[in-house]
């Protein structure tokens, strides 16, 4: 056993021992028992145990705790996995095959070969049938049936046969989705007008995906990159892959590799190669410097002179490569600028077309606008006429209501009420409001209203307040 395998096993053991379930022997015995029997005898316990194992296996993959940890997105179901999960006093998990079987049926795990070869999205309705039909074209019927777990549906399969059937490599969808979400979120933050930030090579995409990982420590294998690209292109529809060219494009109209994309890809690839050359030259210059120092200390002047000459040549080459890199980077920036300008100009053109189409509608023609405004003006004038007519009619009603009232009689009655009020004020020091005064006040208001009505009838110019003063 290699030191790497030993470290991985110790890491897995430390992870498991930290789980609260491993503090209870009865709980561990339940988790490591035959889950196939629990499914019939204790459905609730089976569901809880299945959920626990689902979480553990997903963590096992995401934390790279498999014995063969070369892949970050694949669960290797084999005897090594069963041995790695072995625990004192309970042994190996007897229900591991049942867990893998159910996770596959639920879509948490996908057989690796089927995932890579199928052209049908894992999220599409009826995708299982579609993937079966698609895979049968490329593989034998029974191979597809076995890896879709469609054989022995009656549950009569022996434990050994079931374990043999489920052994294999599986894509862990939750781990793939988490990493894909991070990549999409990072890509969304970039400007869609910068074409160079949407084009990647396989190597640059690998580095980009690793930098987007939530853990920041993931290392993707070549197989992991294939899985990730397949998921992002087929299942999330955010990029397109053609040969070595990878392009992010959510718009279906842009989901193809054009000659411009190919040119940007080649330019970026050249820049990456020049950067690698510069890094290599700088390393060589440092090495020559150390060799010169060692030769001088050893009094080997000829060797030192030779290394010094080599360093001079490398420094000249470094200057050339730096200038080349500067030129290529400037060219790429110019392409991005031109692409951005073209996109902006296209937006202007689209806006002008939309505006022209809106203004060409019949209801926005000048004659139509004038007609509508004239009608609106006529309507407002009619409303004003109606308002004036209603107001004049109201005055006529008031005048009719006050007609026939004897003004002399009203003034006499008002004089009596005023005299009574003066007598009450003289009789008491603190004025109070009695029931009689309230009635007199009501009579006073009523007489005032009648006088006002009479005033409107006669259209007298003398105010009512002056008449009241004269009476007083």
Tab-separated table of C-alpha atoms in Angstrom:
chain	number	residue	atom	x	y	z
A	1	UNK	CA	0.000	0.000	0.000
A	2	UNK	CA	1.421	3.378	-1.031
A	3	UNK	CA	1.817	6.313	1.333
A	4	UNK	CA	-0.854	8.186	-0.639
A	5	UNK	CA	-3.358	5.364	-0.139
A	6	UNK	CA	-2.498	5.213	3.556
A	7	UNK	CA	-3.031	8.953	3.952
A	8	UNK	CA	-6.368	8.736	2.138
A	9	UNK	CA	-7.529	5.864	4.332
A	10	UNK	CA	-6.543	7.748	7.483
A	11	UNK	CA	-8.346	10.823	6.206
A	12	UNK	CA	-11.505	8.777	5.606
A	13	UNK	CA	-11.240	7.137	9.038
A	14	UNK	CA	-10.878	10.535	10.684
A	15	UNK	CA	-13.913	11.846	8.773
A	16	UNK	CA	-16.102	8.892	9.755
A	17	UNK	CA	-15.053	8.938	13.412
A	18	UNK	CA	-16.056	12.595	13.600
A	19	UNK	CA	-19.653	11.832	12.600
A	20	UNK	CA	-22.105	11.664	15.544
A	21	UNK	CA	-23.520	8.323	14.368
A	22	UNK	CA	-20.205	6.582	15.058
A	23	UNK	CA	-20.512	7.406	18.751
A	24	UNK	CA	-23.390	4.919	19.056
A	25	UNK	CA	-22.736	1.249	18.435
A	26	UNK	CA	-26.421	0.350	17.838
A	27	UNK	CA	-26.668	3.155	15.265
A	28	UNK	CA	-23.563	1.956	13.425
A	29	UNK	CA	-24.854	-1.604	13.464
A	30	UNK	CA	-28.079	-0.389	11.859
A	31	UNK	CA	-26.221	1.623	9.190
A	32	UNK	CA	-23.865	-1.270	8.343
A	33	UNK	CA	-26.588	-3.928	8.274
A	34	UNK	CA	-28.341	-5.314	5.185
A	35	UNK	CA	-30.483	-2.384	4.069
A	36	UNK	CA	-32.368	-4.536	1.602
A	37	UNK	CA	-34.116	-6.305	4.490
A	38	UNK	CA	-34.757	-2.994	6.296
A	39	UNK	CA	-36.570	-1.745	3.222
A	40	UNK	CA	-39.360	-4.238	3.909
A	41	UNK	CA	-39.279	-4.549	7.700
A	42	UNK	CA	-38.528	-0.933	8.697
A	43	UNK	CA	-39.241	1.536	5.855
A	44	UNK	CA	-38.692	4.659	7.977
A	45	UNK	CA	-35.379	3.368	9.310
A	46	UNK	CA	-34.363	2.373	5.805
A	47	UNK	CA	-35.091	5.892	4.481
A	48	UNK	CA	-33.034	7.476	7.275
A	49	UNK	CA	-30.094	5.102	6.708
A	50	UNK	CA	-30.225	5.625	2.951
A	51	UNK	CA	-30.103	9.383	3.416
A	52	UNK	CA	-27.096	9.061	5.711
A	53	UNK	CA	-25.172	6.886	3.254
A	54	UNK	CA	-26.066	9.206	0.373
A	55	UNK	CA	-24.521	12.118	2.274
A	56	UNK	CA	-21.414	10.141	3.262
A	57	UNK	CA	-20.689	8.899	-0.268
A	58	UNK	CA	-21.095	12.393	-1.708
A	59	UNK	CA	-18.703	13.797	0.901
A	60	UNK	CA	-16.295	10.940	0.250
A	61	UNK	CA	-16.047	11.980	-3.403
A	62	UNK	CA	-16.025	15.754	-2.910
A	63	UNK	CA	-13.261	15.514	-0.268
A	64	UNK	CA	-11.151	13.139	-2.385
A	65	UNK	CA	-11.160	10.390	0.250
A	66	UNK	CA	-11.248	7.408	-2.117
A	67	UNK	CA	-8.302	5.030	-2.300
A	68	UNK	CA	-7.855	6.044	-5.929
A	69	UNK	CA	-8.378	9.787	-5.594
A	70	UNK	CA	-7.338	10.657	-9.138
A	71	UNK	CA	-10.884	11.785	-9.948
A	72	UNK	CA	-12.863	14.455	-8.139
A	73	UNK	CA	-16.301	13.830	-9.656
A	74	UNK	CA	-16.463	10.017	-9.857
A	75	UNK	CA	-17.387	7.423	-7.247
A	76	UNK	CA	-15.526	4.147	-7.748
A	77	UNK	CA	-17.743	1.367	-6.416
A	78	UNK	CA	-15.455	-1.635	-5.920
A	79	UNK	CA	-13.957	-3.842	-3.252
A	80	UNK	CA	-11.481	-1.112	-2.277
A	81	UNK	CA	-14.401	1.164	-1.380
A	82	UNK	CA	-16.009	-1.542	0.737
A	83	UNK	CA	-12.699	-2.222	2.521
A	84	UNK	CA	-12.091	1.498	3.107
A	85	UNK	CA	-15.502	1.802	4.811
A	86	UNK	CA	-14.829	-1.180	7.080
A	87	UNK	CA	-15.340	-0.363	10.783
A	88	UNK	CA	-14.345	-2.214	13.926
A	89	UNK	CA	-16.984	-4.476	15.469
A	90	UNK	CA	-19.366	-4.091	12.516
A	91	UNK	CA	-17.166	-4.936	9.517
A	92	UNK	CA	-17.934	-3.841	5.979
A	93	UNK	CA	-21.244	-2.137	5.069
A	94	UNK	CA	-23.559	-4.970	4.025
A	95	UNK	CA	-26.039	-2.595	2.403
A	96	UNK	CA	-23.613	-0.681	0.184
A	97	UNK	CA	-24.934	-2.309	-2.998
A	98	UNK	CA	-28.493	-1.338	-2.025
A	99	UNK	CA	-27.394	2.266	-1.418
A	100	UNK	CA	-25.681	2.515	-4.815
A	101	UNK	CA	-28.667	0.860	-6.495
A	102	UNK	CA	-31.169	3.315	-4.987
A	103	UNK	CA	-28.978	6.367	-5.581
A	104	UNK	CA	-28.737	5.363	-9.239
A	105	UNK	CA	-32.492	4.975	-9.517
A	106	UNK	CA	-33.003	8.392	-7.860
A	107	UNK	CA	-30.574	10.081	-10.243
A	108	UNK	CA	-27.949	10.921	-7.598
A	109	UNK	CA	-25.481	8.628	-9.349
A	110	UNK	CA	-25.109	8.070	-13.088
A	111	UNK	CA	-23.062	5.269	-14.660
A	112	UNK	CA	-19.953	6.939	-16.080
A	113	UNK	CA	-20.114	5.395	-19.557
A	114	UNK	CA	-23.789	6.163	-19.943
A	115	UNK	CA	-23.305	9.740	-18.742
A	116	UNK	CA	-20.556	10.485	-21.272
A	117	UNK	CA	-22.144	8.774	-24.273
A	118	UNK	CA	-25.762	9.863	-23.942
A	119	UNK	CA	-26.930	12.920	-25.863
A	120	UNK	CA	-30.102	13.286	-23.770
A	121	UNK	CA	-30.049	15.658	-20.803
A	122	UNK	CA	-30.320	14.095	-17.362
A	123	UNK	CA	-32.938	16.742	-16.507
A	124	UNK	CA	-35.264	16.127	-19.422
A	125	UNK	CA	-38.557	14.339	-18.858
A	126	UNK	CA	-38.245	10.714	-19.893
A	127	UNK	CA	-34.508	11.099	-20.172
A	128	UNK	CA	-33.871	7.593	-18.831
A	129	UNK	CA	-35.720	6.091	-21.790
A	130	UNK	CA	-33.959	8.494	-24.106
A	131	UNK	CA	-30.560	7.565	-22.734
A	132	UNK	CA	-31.386	3.879	-23.075
A	133	UNK	CA	-32.305	4.345	-26.721
A	134	UNK	CA	-29.233	6.447	-27.312
A	135	UNK	CA	-26.831	4.089	-25.575
A	136	UNK	CA	-28.199	1.001	-27.340
A	137	UNK	CA	-26.893	2.422	-30.581
A	138	UNK	CA	-23.375	2.459	-29.169
A	139	UNK	CA	-23.371	-0.496	-26.755
A	140	UNK	CA	-25.028	-3.844	-26.396
A	141	UNK	CA	-28.552	-4.177	-25.027
A	142	UNK	CA	-27.621	-6.036	-21.876
A	143	UNK	CA	-24.816	-3.653	-21.018
A	144	UNK	CA	-27.290	-0.779	-21.000
A	145	UNK	CA	-29.879	-2.769	-19.076
A	146	UNK	CA	-27.379	-3.705	-16.379
A	147	UNK	CA	-26.066	-0.199	-15.895
A	148	UNK	CA	-29.568	1.227	-15.698
A	149	UNK	CA	-30.418	-1.340	-13.017
A	150	UNK	CA	-33.367	-2.627	-15.015
A	151	UNK	CA	-32.571	-6.308	-14.515
A	152	UNK	CA	-33.964	-8.449	-11.697
A	153	UNK	CA	-36.771	-6.010	-10.823
A	154	UNK	CA	-38.488	-8.574	-8.594
A	155	UNK	CA	-35.781	-8.341	-5.925
A	156	UNK	CA	-34.835	-12.035	-6.190
A	157	UNK	CA	-31.236	-11.114	-6.989
A	158	UNK	CA	-28.638	-12.517	-4.581
A	159	UNK	CA	-26.394	-10.203	-2.582
A	160	UNK	CA	-23.292	-11.336	-4.484
A	161	UNK	CA	-24.971	-10.840	-7.870
A	162	UNK	CA	-26.262	-7.443	-6.836
A	163	UNK	CA	-22.826	-6.331	-5.679
A	164	UNK	CA	-21.283	-7.512	-8.912
A	165	UNK	CA	-23.910	-5.615	-10.904
A	166	UNK	CA	-23.485	-2.279	-9.116
A	167	UNK	CA	-19.684	-2.318	-9.122
A	168	UNK	CA	-18.324	0.296	-11.480
A	169	UNK	CA	-17.693	4.003	-11.861
A	170	UNK	CA	-20.449	6.562	-11.245
A	171	UNK	CA	-20.737	10.301	-11.772
A	172	UNK	CA	-21.861	12.010	-8.545
A	173	UNK	CA	-24.360	14.589	-9.813
A	174	UNK	CA	-24.438	16.734	-6.653
A	175	UNK	CA	-20.656	17.254	-6.739
A	176	UNK	CA	-20.714	18.052	-10.457
A	177	UNK	CA	-23.616	20.472	-10.001
A	178	UNK	CA	-21.908	22.333	-7.149
A	179	UNK	CA	-18.770	22.907	-9.206
A	180	UNK	CA	-20.795	23.807	-12.317
A	181	UNK	CA	-22.820	26.378	-10.360
A	182	UNK	CA	-19.599	28.035	-9.197
A	183	UNK	CA	-18.238	28.168	-12.752
A	184	UNK	CA	-21.469	29.638	-14.148
A	185	UNK	CA	-21.612	32.237	-11.366
A	186	UNK	CA	-18.001	33.266	-12.021
A	187	UNK	CA	-18.629	33.453	-15.764
A	188	UNK	CA	-21.746	35.594	-15.262
A	189	UNK	CA	-19.632	38.198	-13.492
A	190	UNK	CA	-17.536	38.652	-16.624
A	191	UNK	CA	-18.557	40.995	-19.414
A	192	UNK	CA	-20.370	39.265	-22.255
A	193	UNK	CA	-18.947	41.931	-24.577
A	194	UNK	CA	-15.402	40.622	-24.054
A	195	UNK	CA	-15.088	37.722	-26.453
A	196	UNK	CA	-11.699	36.556	-25.144
A	197	UNK	CA	-13.240	35.768	-21.748
A	198	UNK	CA	-15.715	33.339	-23.319
A	199	UNK	CA	-13.156	31.237	-25.232
A	200	UNK	CA	-11.061	28.554	-23.521
A	201	UNK	CA	-8.789	25.687	-24.388
A	202	UNK	CA	-8.994	22.383	-22.529
A	203	UNK	CA	-5.996	23.293	-20.376
A	204	UNK	CA	-7.158	26.857	-19.622
A	205	UNK	CA	-10.689	25.611	-18.850
A	206	UNK	CA	-9.266	23.062	-16.416
A	207	UNK	CA	-7.356	25.789	-14.554
A	208	UNK	CA	-10.394	28.055	-14.628
A	209	UNK	CA	-12.696	25.336	-13.241
A	210	UNK	CA	-10.227	24.541	-10.468
A	211	UNK	CA	-10.051	28.219	-9.514
A	212	UNK	CA	-13.868	28.355	-9.313
A	213	UNK	CA	-14.120	25.422	-6.915
A	214	UNK	CA	-15.721	26.366	-3.567
A	215	UNK	CA	-12.950	24.465	-1.759
A	216	UNK	CA	-10.166	26.148	-3.805
A	217	UNK	CA	-8.155	22.924	-3.464
A	218	UNK	CA	-9.718	20.684	-6.080
A	219	UNK	CA	-7.539	19.137	-8.768
A	220	UNK	CA	-9.410	17.931	-11.808
A	221	UNK	CA	-8.312	14.979	-13.890
A	222	UNK	CA	-8.781	14.677	-17.639
A	223	UNK	CA	-11.852	12.531	-16.966
A	224	UNK	CA	-13.265	15.144	-14.583
A	225	UNK	CA	-12.912	17.819	-17.273
A	226	UNK	CA	-14.790	15.640	-19.774
A	227	UNK	CA	-17.604	15.078	-17.284
A	228	UNK	CA	-17.823	18.764	-16.442
A	229	UNK	CA	-17.878	19.837	-20.092
A	230	UNK	CA	-20.552	17.264	-20.876
A	231	UNK	CA	-22.716	18.466	-18.023
A	232	UNK	CA	-22.325	22.175	-18.835
A	233	UNK	CA	-23.022	21.710	-22.537
A	234	UNK	CA	-25.727	19.036	-22.574
A	235	UNK	CA	-27.493	19.525	-19.244
A	236	UNK	CA	-26.990	23.233	-18.449
A	237	UNK	CA	-26.735	24.606	-22.012
A	238	UNK	CA	-24.150	27.270	-21.141
A	239	UNK	CA	-21.275	26.330	-23.434
A	240	UNK	CA	-20.384	24.565	-26.673
A	241	UNK	CA	-17.370	22.356	-27.356
A	242	UNK	CA	-15.842	21.805	-30.783
A	243	UNK	CA	-12.545	19.999	-30.832
A	244	UNK	CA	-10.263	21.838	-28.438
A	245	UNK	CA	-12.306	25.047	-28.540
A	246	UNK	CA	-14.633	25.735	-25.603
A	247	UNK	CA	-17.018	28.672	-25.774
A	248	UNK	CA	-19.429	29.934	-23.125
A	249	UNK	CA	-22.704	31.003	-24.740
A	250	UNK	CA	-26.157	30.738	-23.159
A	251	UNK	CA	-27.861	32.264	-26.201
A	252	UNK	CA	-28.794	29.380	-28.559
A	253	UNK	CA	-28.037	31.622	-31.551
A	254	UNK	CA	-24.429	31.993	-30.358
A	255	UNK	CA	-23.945	28.359	-29.373
A	256	UNK	CA	-21.626	27.512	-32.259
A	257	UNK	CA	-17.938	27.995	-32.995
A	258	UNK	CA	-17.348	30.639	-35.670
A	259	UNK	CA	-14.180	31.586	-37.540
A	260	UNK	CA	-13.829	34.547	-35.177
A	261	UNK	CA	-13.993	32.215	-32.175
A	262	UNK	CA	-11.390	29.975	-33.772
A	263	UNK	CA	-9.107	32.957	-34.379
A	264	UNK	CA	-9.457	34.167	-30.778
A	265	UNK	CA	-8.745	30.639	-29.564
A	266	UNK	CA	-5.549	30.418	-31.601
A	267	UNK	CA	-4.420	33.850	-30.411
A	268	UNK	CA	-5.068	32.984	-26.756
A	269	UNK	CA	-3.288	29.646	-27.205
A	270	UNK	CA	-0.278	31.452	-28.668
A	271	UNK	CA	-0.256	33.869	-25.740
A	272	UNK	CA	-0.339	30.946	-23.310
A	273	UNK	CA	2.591	29.274	-25.085
A	274	UNK	CA	4.622	32.488	-25.082
A	275	UNK	CA	3.910	32.926	-21.370
A	276	UNK	CA	5.152	29.391	-20.747
A	277	UNK	CA	8.274	30.127	-22.790
A	278	UNK	CA	8.937	33.282	-20.772
A	279	UNK	CA	8.556	31.337	-17.539
A	280	UNK	CA	10.952	28.664	-18.818
A	281	UNK	CA	13.512	31.267	-19.958
A	282	UNK	CA	13.372	33.037	-16.596
A	283	UNK	CA	14.007	29.722	-14.854
A	284	UNK	CA	16.945	29.036	-17.167
A	285	UNK	CA	18.406	32.491	-16.465
A	286	UNK	CA	18.251	31.818	-12.726
A	287	UNK	CA	19.953	28.470	-13.279
A	288	UNK	CA	22.732	30.082	-15.357
A	289	UNK	CA	23.239	32.699	-12.642
A	290	UNK	CA	23.709	30.006	-10.015
A	291	UNK	CA	26.106	28.118	-12.259
A	292	UNK	CA	28.136	31.292	-12.836
A	293	UNK	CA	28.415	31.866	-9.077
A	294	UNK	CA	29.481	28.263	-8.519
A	295	UNK	CA	32.119	28.453	-11.298
A	296	UNK	CA	33.537	31.705	-9.920
A	297	UNK	CA	33.781	30.210	-6.422
A	298	UNK	CA	35.561	27.208	-7.931
A	299	UNK	CA	37.911	29.508	-9.906
A	300	UNK	CA	36.688	28.036	-13.178
A	301	UNK	CA	36.665	31.207	-15.204
A	302	UNK	CA	36.160	29.543	-18.570
A	303	UNK	CA	33.032	27.791	-17.349
A	304	UNK	CA	31.806	30.998	-15.770
A	305	UNK	CA	32.428	32.896	-18.995
A	306	UNK	CA	30.572	30.259	-20.996
A	307	UNK	CA	27.557	30.352	-18.635
A	308	UNK	CA	27.617	34.146	-18.697
A	309	UNK	CA	27.443	34.116	-22.502
A	310	UNK	CA	24.536	31.666	-22.334
A	311	UNK	CA	22.731	33.896	-19.865
A	312	UNK	CA	23.200	36.921	-22.141
A	313	UNK	CA	21.605	35.004	-25.011
A	314	UNK	CA	18.730	33.951	-22.797
A	315	UNK	CA	18.190	37.522	-21.630
A	316	UNK	CA	18.041	38.706	-25.244
A	317	UNK	CA	15.571	35.961	-26.056
A	318	UNK	CA	13.531	36.915	-22.996
A	319	UNK	CA	13.296	40.507	-24.209
A	320	UNK	CA	12.083	39.292	-27.603
A	321	UNK	CA	9.445	37.050	-26.056
A	322	UNK	CA	8.254	39.831	-23.738
A	323	UNK	CA	7.872	42.140	-26.730
A	324	UNK	CA	6.014	39.411	-28.604
A	325	UNK	CA	3.721	38.867	-25.634
A	326	UNK	CA	3.037	42.601	-25.429
A	327	UNK	CA	2.117	42.715	-29.117
A	328	UNK	CA	-0.141	39.654	-28.907
A	329	UNK	CA	-1.861	40.968	-25.786
A	330	UNK	CA	-2.485	44.305	-27.470
A	331	UNK	CA	-3.941	42.505	-30.482
A	332	UNK	CA	-6.274	40.524	-28.248
A	333	UNK	CA	-7.374	43.726	-26.495
A	334	UNK	CA	-8.097	45.304	-29.876
A	335	UNK	CA	-10.223	42.311	-30.850
A	336	UNK	CA	-12.164	42.589	-27.600
A	337	UNK	CA	-12.681	46.299	-28.191
A	338	UNK	CA	-13.850	45.759	-31.771
A	339	UNK	CA	-16.203	42.970	-30.665
A	340	UNK	CA	-17.598	45.201	-27.927
A	341	UNK	CA	-18.098	48.078	-30.378
A	342	UNK	CA	-19.856	45.771	-32.820
A	343	UNK	CA	-22.174	44.516	-30.088
A	344	UNK	CA	-22.979	48.064	-28.977
A	345	UNK	CA	-23.597	49.173	-32.565
A	346	UNK	CA	-25.883	46.201	-33.071
A	347	UNK	CA	-27.810	47.215	-29.960
A	348	UNK	CA	-28.150	50.753	-31.362
A	349	UNK	CA	-29.397	49.362	-34.651
A	350	UNK	CA	-31.905	47.125	-32.935
A	351	UNK	CA	-33.131	50.031	-30.814
A	352	UNK	CA	-33.623	52.252	-33.849
A	353	UNK	CA	-35.573	49.525	-35.627
A	354	UNK	CA	-37.810	48.983	-32.619
A	355	UNK	CA	-38.395	52.719	-32.211
A	356	UNK	CA	-39.167	53.115	-35.907
A	357	UNK	CA	-41.598	50.199	-35.773
A	358	UNK	CA	-43.382	51.679	-32.776
A	359	UNK	CA	-43.646	55.126	-34.357
A	360	UNK	CA	-44.979	53.624	-37.586
A	361	UNK	CA	-48.125	52.388	-35.835
A	362	UNK	CA	-51.335	54.143	-37.098
A	363	UNK	CA	-52.271	55.422	-33.660
A	364	UNK	CA	-49.013	57.403	-33.435
A	365	UNK	CA	-49.356	59.241	-36.766
A	366	UNK	CA	-49.552	63.087	-36.592
A	367	UNK	CA	-53.085	63.253	-37.974
A	368	UNK	CA	-54.233	60.652	-35.480
A	369	UNK	CA	-52.531	62.480	-32.599
A	370	UNK	CA	-54.142	65.811	-33.598
A	371	UNK	CA	-57.537	64.107	-33.848
A	372	UNK	CA	-57.219	62.558	-30.415
A	373	UNK	CA	-56.089	65.839	-28.851
A	374	UNK	CA	-58.991	67.726	-30.478
A	375	UNK	CA	-61.457	65.196	-29.120
A	376	UNK	CA	-59.873	65.464	-25.713
A	377	UNK	CA	-60.118	69.239	-25.808
A	378	UNK	CA	-63.776	69.082	-26.867
A	379	UNK	CA	-64.483	66.652	-24.075
A	380	UNK	CA	-62.912	68.924	-21.486
A	381	UNK	CA	-64.863	71.935	-22.798
A	382	UNK	CA	-68.094	69.942	-22.615
A	383	UNK	CA	-67.274	68.932	-19.055
A	384	UNK	CA	-66.716	72.581	-18.121
A	385	UNK	CA	-70.067	73.570	-19.632
A	386	UNK	CA	-71.793	70.855	-17.662
A	387	UNK	CA	-70.088	72.010	-14.454
A	388	UNK	CA	-71.270	75.606	-15.007
A	389	UNK	CA	-74.818	74.457	-15.807
A	390	UNK	CA	-74.957	72.340	-12.662
A	391	UNK	CA	-73.686	75.247	-10.556
A	392	UNK	CA	-76.251	77.687	-11.991
A	393	UNK	CA	-78.999	75.117	-11.508
A	394	UNK	CA	-77.985	74.825	-7.868
A	395	UNK	CA	-78.420	78.554	-7.308
A	396	UNK	CA	-81.832	78.421	-8.964
A	397	UNK	CA	-82.857	75.608	-6.600
A	398	UNK	CA	-81.711	77.656	-3.603
A	399	UNK	CA	-83.608	80.671	-4.857
A	400	UNK	CA	-86.757	78.604	-5.348
A	401	UNK	CA	-86.480	77.188	-1.846
A	402	UNK	CA	-86.266	80.665	-0.291
A	403	UNK	CA	-89.084	82.283	-2.308
A	404	UNK	CA	-92.186	83.561	-0.370
A	405	UNK	CA	-90.435	84.107	2.985
A	406	UNK	CA	-91.502	87.313	4.806
A	407	UNK	CA	-88.321	89.175	5.690
A	408	UNK	CA	-90.020	91.462	8.260
A	409	UNK	CA	-91.331	88.485	10.176
A	410	UNK	CA	-87.870	86.905	10.218
A	411	UNK	CA	-86.285	90.104	11.501
A	412	UNK	CA	-88.820	90.374	14.329
A	413	UNK	CA	-88.201	86.790	15.384
A	414	UNK	CA	-84.454	87.367	15.257
A	415	UNK	CA	-84.815	90.506	17.422
A	416	UNK	CA	-86.716	88.533	20.089
A	417	UNK	CA	-84.026	85.826	20.196
A	418	UNK	CA	-81.215	88.384	20.488
A	419	UNK	CA	-83.039	90.149	23.326
A	420	UNK	CA	-83.418	86.848	25.202
A	421	UNK	CA	-79.725	86.137	24.826
A	422	UNK	CA	-78.809	89.529	26.322
A	423	UNK	CA	-81.076	88.925	29.303
A	424	UNK	CA	-79.501	85.524	29.991
A	425	UNK	CA	-76.002	86.971	29.802
A	426	UNK	CA	-76.924	89.644	32.335
A	427	UNK	CA	-78.526	87.132	34.709
A	428	UNK	CA	-75.510	84.794	35.006
A	429	UNK	CA	-71.785	85.526	35.477
A	430	UNK	CA	-70.360	82.411	33.752
A	431	UNK	CA	-72.058	81.675	30.492
A	432	UNK	CA	-73.402	78.152	30.190
A	433	UNK	CA	-75.107	76.403	27.404
A	434	UNK	CA	-78.585	75.265	28.442
A	435	UNK	CA	-81.134	73.354	26.542
A	436	UNK	CA	-83.120	76.573	25.826
A	437	UNK	CA	-80.051	78.395	24.554
A	438	UNK	CA	-79.275	75.486	22.290
A	439	UNK	CA	-82.773	75.651	20.883
A	440	UNK	CA	-82.476	79.447	20.469
A	441	UNK	CA	-79.184	78.946	18.668
A	442	UNK	CA	-80.819	76.493	16.311
A	443	UNK	CA	-83.623	78.994	15.676
A	444	UNK	CA	-81.048	81.693	15.047
A	445	UNK	CA	-79.275	79.523	12.464
A	446	UNK	CA	-82.572	78.668	10.837
A	447	UNK	CA	-83.568	82.352	10.612
A	448	UNK	CA	-80.129	83.203	9.217
A	449	UNK	CA	-80.518	80.582	6.485
A	450	UNK	CA	-83.964	81.970	5.617
A	451	UNK	CA	-82.619	85.525	5.433
A	452	UNK	CA	-79.860	84.334	3.140
A	453	UNK	CA	-82.441	82.652	0.924
A	454	UNK	CA	-84.520	85.818	0.885
A	455	UNK	CA	-81.396	87.782	0.051
A	456	UNK	CA	-80.748	85.547	-2.944
A	457	UNK	CA	-84.311	85.943	-4.157
A	458	UNK	CA	-84.271	89.721	-3.987
A	459	UNK	CA	-80.545	89.820	-5.054
A	460	UNK	CA	-80.024	92.554	-2.576
A	461	UNK	CA	-76.572	94.120	-2.403
A	462	UNK	CA	-76.749	94.643	1.355
A	463	UNK	CA	-74.972	91.842	3.319
A	464	UNK	CA	-76.884	89.801	5.863
A	465	UNK	CA	-74.392	90.740	8.592
A	466	UNK	CA	-75.256	94.443	8.190
A	467	UNK	CA	-78.998	93.685	8.497
A	468	UNK	CA	-78.350	91.729	11.660
A	469	UNK	CA	-76.371	94.636	13.073
A	470	UNK	CA	-79.187	97.040	12.321
A	471	UNK	CA	-81.683	94.798	14.111
A	472	UNK	CA	-79.367	94.598	17.113
